mmCIF file of C-alpha atoms in Angstrom:
data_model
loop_
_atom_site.group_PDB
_atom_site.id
_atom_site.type_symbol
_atom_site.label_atom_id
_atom_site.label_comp_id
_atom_site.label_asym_id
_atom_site.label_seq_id
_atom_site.Cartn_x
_atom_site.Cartn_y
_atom_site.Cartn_z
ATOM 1 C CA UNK I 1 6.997 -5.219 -6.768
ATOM 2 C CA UNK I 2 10.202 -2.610 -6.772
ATOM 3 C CA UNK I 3 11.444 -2.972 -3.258
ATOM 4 C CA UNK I 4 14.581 -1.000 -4.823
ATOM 5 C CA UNK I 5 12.205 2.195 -5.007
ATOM 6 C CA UNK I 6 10.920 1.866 -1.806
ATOM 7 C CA UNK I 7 10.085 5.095 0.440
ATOM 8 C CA UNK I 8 8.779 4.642 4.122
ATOM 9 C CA UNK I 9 6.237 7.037 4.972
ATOM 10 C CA UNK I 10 5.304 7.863 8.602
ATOM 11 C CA UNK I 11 1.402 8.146 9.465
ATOM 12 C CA UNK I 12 1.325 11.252 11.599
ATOM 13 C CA UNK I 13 -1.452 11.024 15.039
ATOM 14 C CA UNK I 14 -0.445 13.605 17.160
ATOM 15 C CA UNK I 15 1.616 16.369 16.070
ATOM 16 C CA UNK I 16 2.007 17.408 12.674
ATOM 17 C CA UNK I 17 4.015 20.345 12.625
ATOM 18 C CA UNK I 18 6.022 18.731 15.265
ATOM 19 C CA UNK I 19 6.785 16.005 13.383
ATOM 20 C CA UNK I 20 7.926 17.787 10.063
ATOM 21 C CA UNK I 21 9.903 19.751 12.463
ATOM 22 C CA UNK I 22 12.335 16.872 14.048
ATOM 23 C CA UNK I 23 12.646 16.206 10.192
ATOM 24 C CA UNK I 24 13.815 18.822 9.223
ATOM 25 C CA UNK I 25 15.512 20.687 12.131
ATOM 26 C CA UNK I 26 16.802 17.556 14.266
ATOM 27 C CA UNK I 27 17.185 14.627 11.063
ATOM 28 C CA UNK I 28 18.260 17.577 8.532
ATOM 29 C CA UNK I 29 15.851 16.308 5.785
ATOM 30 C CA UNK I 30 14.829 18.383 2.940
ATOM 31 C CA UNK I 31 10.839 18.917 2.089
ATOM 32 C CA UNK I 32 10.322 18.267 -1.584
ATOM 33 C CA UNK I 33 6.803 18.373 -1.825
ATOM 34 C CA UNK I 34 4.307 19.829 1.464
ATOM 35 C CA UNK I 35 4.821 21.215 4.156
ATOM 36 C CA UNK I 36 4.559 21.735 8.123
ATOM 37 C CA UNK I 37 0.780 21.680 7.756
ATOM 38 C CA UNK I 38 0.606 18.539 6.271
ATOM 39 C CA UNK I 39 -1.501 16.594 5.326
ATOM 40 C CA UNK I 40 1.608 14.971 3.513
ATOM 41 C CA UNK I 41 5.191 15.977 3.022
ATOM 42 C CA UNK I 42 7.995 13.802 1.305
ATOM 43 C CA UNK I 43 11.135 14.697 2.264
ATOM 44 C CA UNK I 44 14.658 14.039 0.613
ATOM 45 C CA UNK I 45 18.167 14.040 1.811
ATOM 46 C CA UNK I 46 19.689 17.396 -0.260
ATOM 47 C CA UNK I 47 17.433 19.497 -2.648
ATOM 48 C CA UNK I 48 17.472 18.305 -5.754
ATOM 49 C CA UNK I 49 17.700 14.521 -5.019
ATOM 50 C CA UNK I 50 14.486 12.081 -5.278
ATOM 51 C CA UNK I 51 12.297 11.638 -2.042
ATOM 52 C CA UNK I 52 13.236 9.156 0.225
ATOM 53 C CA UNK I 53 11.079 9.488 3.432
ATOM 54 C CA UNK I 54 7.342 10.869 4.020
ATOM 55 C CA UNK I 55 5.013 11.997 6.255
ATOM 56 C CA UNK I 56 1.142 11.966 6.032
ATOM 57 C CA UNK I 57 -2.021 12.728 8.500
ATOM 58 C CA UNK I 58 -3.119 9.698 9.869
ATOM 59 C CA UNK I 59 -6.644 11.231 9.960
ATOM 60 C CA UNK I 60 -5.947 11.445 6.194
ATOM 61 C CA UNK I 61 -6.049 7.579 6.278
ATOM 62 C CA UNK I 62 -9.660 7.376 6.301
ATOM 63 C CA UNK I 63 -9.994 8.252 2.672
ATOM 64 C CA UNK I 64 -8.590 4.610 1.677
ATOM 65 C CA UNK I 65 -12.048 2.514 2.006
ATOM 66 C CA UNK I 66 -11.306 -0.673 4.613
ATOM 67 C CA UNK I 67 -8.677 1.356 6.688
ATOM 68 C CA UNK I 68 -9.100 1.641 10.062
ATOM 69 C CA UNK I 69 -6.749 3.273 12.747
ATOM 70 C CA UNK I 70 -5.451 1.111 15.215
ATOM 71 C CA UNK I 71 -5.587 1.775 18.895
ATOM 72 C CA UNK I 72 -2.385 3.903 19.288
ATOM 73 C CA UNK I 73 -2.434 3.502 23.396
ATOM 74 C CA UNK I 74 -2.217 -0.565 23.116
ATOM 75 C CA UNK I 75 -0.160 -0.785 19.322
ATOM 76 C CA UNK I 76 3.573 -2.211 19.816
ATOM 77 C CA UNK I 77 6.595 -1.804 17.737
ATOM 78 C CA UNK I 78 5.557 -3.415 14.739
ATOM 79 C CA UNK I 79 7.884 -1.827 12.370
ATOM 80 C CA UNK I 80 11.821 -0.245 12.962
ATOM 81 C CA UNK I 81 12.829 1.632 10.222
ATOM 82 C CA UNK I 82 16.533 1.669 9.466
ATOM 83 C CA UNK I 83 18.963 4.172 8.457
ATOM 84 C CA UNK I 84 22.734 3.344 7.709
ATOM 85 C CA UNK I 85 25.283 5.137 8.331
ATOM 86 C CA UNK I 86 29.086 5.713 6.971
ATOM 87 C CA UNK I 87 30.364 7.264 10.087
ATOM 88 C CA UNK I 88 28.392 6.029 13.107
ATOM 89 C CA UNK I 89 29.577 8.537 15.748
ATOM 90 C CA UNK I 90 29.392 11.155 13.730
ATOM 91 C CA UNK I 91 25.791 11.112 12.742
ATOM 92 C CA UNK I 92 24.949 9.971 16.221
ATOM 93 C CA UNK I 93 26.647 13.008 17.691
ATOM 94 C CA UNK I 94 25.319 15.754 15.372
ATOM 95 C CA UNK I 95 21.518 13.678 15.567
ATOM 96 C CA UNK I 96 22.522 14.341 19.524
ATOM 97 C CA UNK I 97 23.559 17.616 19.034
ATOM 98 C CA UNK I 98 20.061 18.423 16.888
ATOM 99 C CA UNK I 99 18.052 17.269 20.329
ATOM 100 C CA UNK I 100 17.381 13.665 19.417
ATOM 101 C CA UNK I 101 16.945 11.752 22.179
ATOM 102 C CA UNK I 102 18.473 8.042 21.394
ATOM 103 C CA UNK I 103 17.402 5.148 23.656
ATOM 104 C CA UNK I 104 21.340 4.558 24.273
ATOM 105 C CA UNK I 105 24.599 5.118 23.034
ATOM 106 C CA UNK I 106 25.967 3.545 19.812
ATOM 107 C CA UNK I 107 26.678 -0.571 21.047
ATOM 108 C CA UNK I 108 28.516 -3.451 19.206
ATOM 109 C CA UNK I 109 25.848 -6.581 18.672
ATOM 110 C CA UNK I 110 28.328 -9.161 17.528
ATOM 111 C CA UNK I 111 25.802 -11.780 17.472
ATOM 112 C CA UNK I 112 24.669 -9.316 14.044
ATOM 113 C CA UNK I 113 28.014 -7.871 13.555
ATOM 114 C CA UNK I 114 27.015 -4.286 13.593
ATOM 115 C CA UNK I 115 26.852 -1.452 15.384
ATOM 116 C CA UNK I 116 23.709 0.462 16.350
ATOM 117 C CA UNK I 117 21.875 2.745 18.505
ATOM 118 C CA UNK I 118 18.053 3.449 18.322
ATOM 119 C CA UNK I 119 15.993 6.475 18.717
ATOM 120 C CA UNK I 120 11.994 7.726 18.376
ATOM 121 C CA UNK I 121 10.363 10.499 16.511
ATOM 122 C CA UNK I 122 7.547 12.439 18.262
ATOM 123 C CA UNK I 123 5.085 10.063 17.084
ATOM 124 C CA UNK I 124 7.052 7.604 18.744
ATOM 125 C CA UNK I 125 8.443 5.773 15.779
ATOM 126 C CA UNK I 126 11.109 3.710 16.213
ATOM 127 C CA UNK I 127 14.287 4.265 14.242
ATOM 128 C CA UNK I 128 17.910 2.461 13.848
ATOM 129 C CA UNK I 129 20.767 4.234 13.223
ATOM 130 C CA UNK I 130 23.687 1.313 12.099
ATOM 131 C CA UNK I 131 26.907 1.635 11.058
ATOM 132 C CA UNK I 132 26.756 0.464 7.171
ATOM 133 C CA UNK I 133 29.822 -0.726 6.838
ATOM 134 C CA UNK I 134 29.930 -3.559 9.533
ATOM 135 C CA UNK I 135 32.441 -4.147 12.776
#
């Protein structure tokens, strides 16, 4: 297994276009490969540098024998993706500024001595935004 080379990709149920759209426009991603019609887009964080993050059609999913969708109406948060940061504010202002909507403002957890704030894509996602380098 190469955790190291890990990308997360995002099953799309609702909105597509949507979707690649808070990506791009709110998150400032860069497609690499697809694009706002799906059914899969990887994304990176400048051109030119490897992909990172993707999204794909959840409908898409059905292709992969022994798959089957979940009930999205009664499925918690089972995963929290997690994005550091080197300036905290910063991002969490210009994220803000984009129209991301963030559960709450940036707060200290000593108990994990960070800082963090958390936010949702369309799909409802969750994501943490935490400042990499500690209290």
């Amino acid at each position: 297994m190469r955790f190291d080379n890990t990308t997360i990709r995002i099953l799309v149920r609702k909105n597509y276009g949507e979707c690649f759209d808070f990506y791009t426009d709110k998150i400032g991603l860069t497609p690499v490969w697809g694009d706002r019609n799906g059914p899969y887009t990887s994304f990176a964080v400048e051109k030119d540098a490897p992909p990172c993050f993707a999204i794909f059609n959840g409908e898409n999913m059905s292709m992969f024998k022994g798959y089957n969708q979940p009930d999205c109406n009664t499925q918690p948060d089972t995963v929290v993706t997690v994005i550091p940061s080197d300036d905290l504010e910063k991002d969490y202002k210009r994220l803000k500024e984009a129209g991301v909507q963030f559960l709450g403002e940036p707060q200290t957890v000593e108990d994990w001595g960070m800082r963090c704030t958390y936010f949702r894509d369309p799909e409802g996602n969750l994501f943490e935004l935490n400042d990499a380098s500690g209290i």
